[in-house]
GROMACS .gro file of C-alpha atoms in nm:
model
   66
    1MET     CA    1   0.003   0.016   0.005
    2LEU     CA    2   0.286   0.247   0.076
    3ARG     CA    3   0.469   0.158  -0.257
    4LEU     CA    4   0.111   0.256  -0.412
    5LEU     CA    5   0.087   0.574  -0.259
    6THR     CA    6   0.453   0.677  -0.313
    7LYS     CA    7   0.392   0.607  -0.708
    8LEU     CA    8   0.110   0.812  -0.698
    9LYS     CA    9   0.265   1.096  -0.545
   10SER     CA   10   0.557   1.112  -0.804
   11ASP     CA   11   0.297   1.067  -1.124
   12GLU     CA   12   0.303   1.397  -1.307
   13GLU     CA   13   0.111   1.289  -1.565
   14GLY     CA   14  -0.215   1.435  -1.473
   15ALA     CA   15  -0.058   1.773  -1.362
   16THR     CA   16   0.125   1.787  -1.709
   17ALA     CA   17  -0.201   1.758  -1.862
   18ILE     CA   18  -0.392   2.028  -1.654
   19GLU     CA   19  -0.076   2.275  -1.704
   20TYR     CA   20  -0.123   2.209  -2.104
   21GLY     CA   21  -0.518   2.262  -2.051
   22LEU     CA   22  -0.457   2.605  -1.897
   23ILE     CA   23  -0.204   2.691  -2.115
   24ALA     CA   24  -0.442   2.646  -2.400
   25GLY     CA   25  -0.733   2.789  -2.218
   26LEU     CA   26  -0.496   3.141  -2.156
   27ILE     CA   27  -0.400   3.146  -2.531
   28SER     CA   28  -0.737   3.132  -2.647
   29VAL     CA   29  -0.855   3.377  -2.388
   30VAL     CA   30  -0.583   3.621  -2.542
   31CYS     CA   31  -0.682   3.554  -2.881
   32ILE     CA   32  -1.053   3.620  -2.851
   33THR     CA   33  -0.929   3.964  -2.623
   34ALA     CA   34  -0.755   4.067  -2.950
   35ALA     CA   35  -1.022   3.979  -3.223
   36VAL     CA   36  -1.286   4.158  -3.020
   37ALA     CA   37  -1.084   4.457  -2.962
   38ILE     CA   38  -0.959   4.491  -3.347
   39GLY     CA   39  -1.301   4.373  -3.454
   40PRO     CA   40  -1.445   4.748  -3.531
   41ASN     CA   41  -1.140   4.848  -3.665
   42LEU     CA   42  -1.130   4.611  -3.942
   43GLN     CA   43  -1.505   4.650  -3.999
   44THR     CA   44  -1.414   4.996  -4.099
   45LEU     CA   45  -1.134   4.919  -4.325
   46PHE     CA   46  -1.334   4.640  -4.507
   47ASP     CA   47  -1.602   4.902  -4.565
   48LYS     CA   48  -1.380   5.146  -4.690
   49VAL     CA   49  -1.220   4.904  -4.928
   50SER     CA   50  -1.555   4.787  -5.063
   51THR     CA   51  -1.648   5.142  -5.110
   52GLU     CA   52  -1.347   5.200  -5.291
   53VAL     CA   53  -1.344   4.914  -5.485
   54ALA     CA   54  -1.722   4.978  -5.565
   55THR     CA   55  -1.679   5.329  -5.682
   56GLY     CA   56  -1.317   5.310  -5.839
   57ALA     CA   57  -1.407   5.021  -6.062
   58GLY     CA   58  -1.643   5.222  -6.308
   59ASN     CA   59  -1.368   5.528  -6.315
   60ALA     CA   60  -1.057   5.299  -6.388
   61PRO     CA   61  -0.858   5.448  -6.678
   62ALA     CA   62  -0.858   5.244  -7.005
   63GLU     CA   63  -0.574   5.042  -7.073
   64GLU     CA   64  -0.383   5.139  -7.353
   65GLY     CA   65  -0.468   4.968  -7.643
   66GLU     CA   66  -0.845   4.968  -7.628
   0.00000   0.00000   0.00000
């Protein structure tokens, strides 16, 4: 019985899995926070690009040879 308790005490396999889980969770929180913070700026940028493409396509200069 004492050997079993000693073996369980020195077994770190479960602790390693928990540590990896905590690290993955922390990375996920950081990624989500960054996406939420950058989201409105990206929406503004995409709206601007979309508007420029839509209005600029009709005003493009003709290529030579046409």
